[in-house]
């Protein structure tokens, strides 16, 4: 992450901890939110939440508007000046947006029935979105980041150009990190599509299988009864159920869907 963004992240965390560590400040903050009609009336303690939840917390900070700054002036806090800095507010808005997007991806990747191919496909989609965001930011267009875009449209905040370099650097680094962990998201290998759904696509074109296994796949894909079964179970459960009849295809599919799991072949 660009050195300017971690500084903003650390400062925002200190603000959150400052509020939660002081009961009077926390109560005043809650009363202020009630008066202003906000749905969320508490800030979560930074050190007790998952880092990806920070997007929602930062959005609460930004939604506090000027009354929040005034409360800091009353307390004579060193943090009050942060919310007067246009570039700092824009950086915080970007962090709120990017953490929200990462949290959405994290939620998609969870779940017992989410197999490896499904996770790879979701990562591929996220990577394409990231490339799109990067192209937009390179043209100083931040409409893909709604919180930042809101402040950019605000006549009081005109510091977009000063932080676009930081955002571009961060997105580029994030892109490279994803590539190092998931190199297949660029290759877009289609030879394993038959595992996800053996009843679509051209099974005769040789999806990386031997002639014998390709013949077996053609037979499987032509069986209407098996296709009906596929429509009513998960992908993993389907390959388990056809294991007796199509043992080799099933074992290949299961090894891809659960690369780190141990199972007992029938």
Short mmCIF file of C-alpha atoms in Angstrom, two decimals, residues 44-261:
data_model
loop_
_atom_site.label_atom_id
_atom_site.label_comp_id
_atom_site.label_asym_id
_atom_site.label_seq_id
_atom_site.Cartn_x
_atom_site.Cartn_y
_atom_site.Cartn_z
CA UNK A 44 -16.90 -0.62 16.67
CA UNK A 45 -13.58 -0.84 18.43
CA UNK A 46 -10.92 -1.03 15.71
CA UNK A 47 -8.79 -3.62 17.47
CA UNK A 48 -11.73 -6.00 17.89
CA UNK A 49 -13.03 -6.17 14.32
CA UNK A 50 -11.91 -7.95 11.18
CA UNK A 51 -9.86 -5.58 9.03
CA UNK A 52 -12.29 -5.99 6.12
CA UNK A 53 -15.08 -4.54 8.28
CA UNK A 54 -13.24 -1.23 8.37
CA UNK A 55 -15.08 -0.07 5.25
CA UNK A 56 -18.35 0.21 7.18
CA UNK A 57 -16.63 1.84 10.17
CA UNK A 58 -14.89 4.44 8.01
CA UNK A 59 -18.18 5.22 6.31
CA UNK A 60 -19.67 5.95 9.73
CA UNK A 61 -16.84 8.33 10.48
CA UNK A 62 -17.33 10.13 7.17
CA UNK A 63 -21.11 10.34 7.63
CA UNK A 64 -20.66 12.30 10.86
CA UNK A 65 -20.17 15.54 8.96
CA UNK A 66 -19.16 18.78 10.70
CA UNK A 67 -20.82 18.11 14.07
CA UNK A 68 -18.33 15.32 14.61
CA UNK A 69 -15.45 17.71 13.99
CA UNK A 70 -16.97 20.21 16.39
CA UNK A 71 -17.14 17.57 19.11
CA UNK A 72 -13.41 17.08 18.69
CA UNK A 73 -12.85 20.82 18.93
CA UNK A 74 -14.71 20.81 22.26
CA UNK A 75 -12.44 18.02 23.48
CA UNK A 76 -9.42 19.84 22.04
CA UNK A 77 -8.37 16.60 20.42
CA UNK A 78 -5.36 16.44 18.13
CA UNK A 79 -7.54 14.53 15.65
CA UNK A 80 -9.94 17.40 14.98
CA UNK A 81 -7.65 18.88 12.33
CA UNK A 82 -7.67 15.67 10.28
CA UNK A 83 -11.26 16.18 9.13
CA UNK A 84 -10.36 19.67 7.91
CA UNK A 85 -7.81 18.27 5.47
CA UNK A 86 -9.44 17.65 2.13
CA UNK A 87 -6.85 15.14 0.94
CA UNK A 88 -7.10 13.14 4.20
CA UNK A 89 -10.89 12.88 3.94
CA UNK A 90 -10.59 11.71 0.32
CA UNK A 91 -8.06 9.04 1.29
CA UNK A 92 -10.33 7.84 4.09
CA UNK A 93 -13.24 7.70 1.64
CA UNK A 94 -11.17 5.57 -0.75
CA UNK A 95 -10.16 3.22 2.07
CA UNK A 96 -13.83 2.86 3.05
CA UNK A 97 -14.69 1.89 -0.52
CA UNK A 98 -11.82 -0.54 -1.12
CA UNK A 99 -12.37 -2.30 2.22
CA UNK A 100 -16.06 -2.67 1.35
CA UNK A 101 -15.17 -4.25 -2.00
CA UNK A 102 -12.66 -6.61 -0.37
CA UNK A 103 -15.24 -7.56 2.24
CA UNK A 104 -17.75 -8.41 -0.49
CA UNK A 105 -15.17 -10.69 -2.12
CA UNK A 106 -14.34 -12.29 1.24
CA UNK A 107 -18.01 -13.14 1.82
CA UNK A 108 -18.32 -14.67 -1.65
CA UNK A 109 -15.32 -16.92 -1.02
CA UNK A 110 -16.82 -18.39 2.16
CA UNK A 111 -19.17 -21.31 2.61
CA UNK A 112 -18.82 -25.06 2.91
CA UNK A 113 -20.33 -25.71 -0.52
CA UNK A 114 -18.11 -23.20 -2.33
CA UNK A 115 -15.77 -25.41 -4.35
CA UNK A 116 -12.37 -24.47 -5.74
CA UNK A 117 -13.60 -23.76 -9.28
CA UNK A 118 -16.32 -21.47 -7.93
CA UNK A 119 -13.80 -19.54 -5.85
CA UNK A 120 -11.44 -19.22 -8.82
CA UNK A 121 -14.25 -17.87 -10.99
CA UNK A 122 -15.16 -15.27 -8.35
CA UNK A 123 -11.51 -14.26 -8.04
CA UNK A 124 -11.33 -13.90 -11.82
CA UNK A 125 -14.37 -11.60 -11.77
CA UNK A 126 -12.84 -9.49 -8.99
CA UNK A 127 -9.57 -9.23 -10.92
CA UNK A 128 -11.40 -7.94 -13.99
CA UNK A 129 -13.21 -5.39 -11.84
CA UNK A 130 -9.88 -4.31 -10.35
CA UNK A 131 -8.46 -3.77 -13.85
CA UNK A 132 -11.53 -1.69 -14.67
CA UNK A 133 -11.14 0.41 -11.51
CA UNK A 134 -7.49 1.00 -12.32
CA UNK A 135 -8.29 2.22 -15.84
CA UNK A 136 -10.90 4.60 -14.48
CA UNK A 137 -8.60 6.04 -11.83
CA UNK A 138 -5.86 6.50 -14.42
CA UNK A 139 -8.27 8.96 -16.06
CA UNK A 140 -8.99 10.61 -12.69
CA UNK A 141 -12.47 9.07 -12.71
CA UNK A 142 -13.48 7.75 -9.28
CA UNK A 143 -17.15 7.00 -9.96
CA UNK A 144 -16.43 3.31 -9.21
CA UNK A 145 -15.73 4.31 -5.59
CA UNK A 146 -19.08 5.72 -4.38
CA UNK A 147 -17.91 7.18 -1.07
CA UNK A 148 -14.92 8.90 -2.64
CA UNK A 149 -17.06 10.03 -5.57
CA UNK A 150 -19.50 11.66 -3.15
CA UNK A 151 -16.75 13.75 -1.59
CA UNK A 152 -15.19 14.47 -4.96
CA UNK A 153 -18.51 15.97 -6.06
CA UNK A 154 -18.63 18.07 -2.89
CA UNK A 155 -17.69 21.66 -3.67
CA UNK A 156 -15.75 21.83 -0.40
CA UNK A 157 -13.43 18.99 -1.37
CA UNK A 158 -11.35 19.34 -4.53
CA UNK A 159 -8.34 17.22 -3.71
CA UNK A 160 -8.93 14.32 -6.08
CA UNK A 161 -5.83 14.92 -8.15
CA UNK A 162 -3.61 14.89 -5.08
CA UNK A 163 -4.57 11.32 -4.12
CA UNK A 164 -5.09 9.64 -7.51
CA UNK A 165 -1.41 8.70 -7.66
CA UNK A 166 -1.73 6.97 -4.28
CA UNK A 167 -4.86 5.12 -5.40
CA UNK A 168 -3.26 4.00 -8.67
CA UNK A 169 -0.20 2.74 -6.84
CA UNK A 170 -2.33 0.85 -4.33
CA UNK A 171 -4.55 -0.76 -6.99
CA UNK A 172 -1.50 -1.76 -9.03
CA UNK A 173 0.11 -3.37 -6.00
CA UNK A 174 -3.14 -5.14 -5.12
CA UNK A 175 -3.35 -6.43 -8.69
CA UNK A 176 0.19 -7.79 -8.56
CA UNK A 177 -0.45 -9.44 -5.19
CA UNK A 178 -3.50 -11.22 -6.57
CA UNK A 179 -1.51 -12.43 -9.57
CA UNK A 180 1.18 -13.86 -7.31
CA UNK A 181 -1.41 -15.89 -5.38
CA UNK A 182 -3.78 -16.68 -8.26
CA UNK A 183 -1.75 -16.82 -11.51
CA UNK A 184 -4.55 -18.76 -13.24
CA UNK A 185 -6.90 -15.77 -13.22
CA UNK A 186 -5.03 -14.32 -16.20
CA UNK A 187 -4.59 -17.57 -18.12
CA UNK A 188 -8.35 -18.24 -17.98
CA UNK A 189 -7.82 -21.95 -18.54
CA UNK A 190 -11.04 -23.44 -19.95
CA UNK A 191 -9.93 -27.08 -19.94
CA UNK A 192 -11.63 -27.73 -16.60
CA UNK A 193 -15.01 -26.24 -17.48
CA UNK A 194 -16.39 -29.77 -17.91
CA UNK A 195 -15.97 -30.30 -14.16
CA UNK A 196 -18.22 -27.35 -13.31
CA UNK A 197 -20.82 -28.45 -15.86
CA UNK A 198 -20.23 -31.46 -18.15
CA UNK A 199 -23.46 -30.80 -20.05
CA UNK A 200 -22.49 -27.51 -21.70
CA UNK A 201 -19.80 -26.76 -24.25
CA UNK A 202 -18.14 -29.04 -26.79
CA UNK A 203 -17.06 -32.21 -25.00
CA UNK A 204 -15.54 -33.61 -28.22
CA UNK A 205 -12.83 -30.95 -28.50
CA UNK A 206 -10.58 -32.69 -25.99
CA UNK A 207 -10.62 -30.60 -22.76
CA UNK A 208 -7.19 -31.82 -21.66
CA UNK A 209 -8.36 -35.44 -21.38
CA UNK A 210 -7.16 -38.66 -22.98
CA UNK A 211 -9.19 -40.21 -25.82
CA UNK A 212 -10.64 -42.76 -23.42
CA UNK A 213 -11.74 -40.15 -20.87
CA UNK A 214 -13.09 -37.88 -23.61
CA UNK A 215 -15.22 -40.80 -24.82
CA UNK A 216 -16.45 -41.34 -21.25
CA UNK A 217 -17.26 -37.65 -20.91
CA UNK A 218 -19.27 -37.72 -24.16
CA UNK A 219 -21.26 -40.68 -22.84
CA UNK A 220 -21.88 -38.95 -19.50
CA UNK A 221 -22.93 -35.68 -21.16
CA UNK A 222 -25.39 -37.55 -23.40
CA UNK A 223 -27.16 -39.30 -20.53
CA UNK A 224 -30.40 -37.45 -19.83
CA UNK A 225 -30.99 -39.21 -16.51
CA UNK A 226 -27.57 -38.16 -15.23
CA UNK A 227 -28.18 -34.60 -16.44
CA UNK A 228 -31.40 -34.44 -14.43
CA UNK A 229 -29.47 -35.63 -11.39
CA UNK A 230 -26.87 -32.89 -11.96
CA UNK A 231 -29.58 -30.22 -11.78
CA UNK A 232 -30.63 -31.24 -8.26
CA UNK A 233 -27.32 -31.59 -6.41
CA UNK A 234 -24.12 -29.63 -5.86
CA UNK A 235 -21.22 -30.09 -8.29
CA UNK A 236 -19.17 -31.94 -5.70
CA UNK A 237 -22.07 -34.21 -4.74
CA UNK A 238 -22.73 -34.96 -8.41
CA UNK A 239 -19.21 -36.24 -9.03
CA UNK A 240 -19.42 -38.38 -5.91
CA UNK A 241 -22.67 -39.94 -7.12
CA UNK A 242 -21.29 -40.86 -10.58
CA UNK A 243 -18.04 -42.21 -9.16
CA UNK A 244 -18.94 -45.88 -9.59
CA UNK A 245 -19.85 -45.50 -13.27
CA UNK A 246 -17.26 -42.87 -14.23
CA UNK A 247 -14.50 -43.48 -11.71
CA UNK A 248 -11.59 -41.75 -13.48
CA UNK A 249 -13.58 -38.65 -14.45
CA UNK A 250 -14.95 -38.44 -10.93
CA UNK A 251 -11.53 -38.68 -9.30
CA UNK A 252 -10.12 -35.95 -11.56
CA UNK A 253 -13.07 -33.67 -10.80
CA UNK A 254 -12.92 -34.22 -7.04
CA UNK A 255 -9.16 -33.62 -6.95
CA UNK A 256 -9.75 -30.23 -8.62
CA UNK A 257 -12.74 -29.25 -6.50
CA UNK A 258 -11.00 -30.22 -3.25
CA UNK A 259 -7.25 -29.93 -3.93
CA UNK A 260 -6.28 -30.10 -0.25
CA UNK A 261 -8.91 -32.57 0.95
#
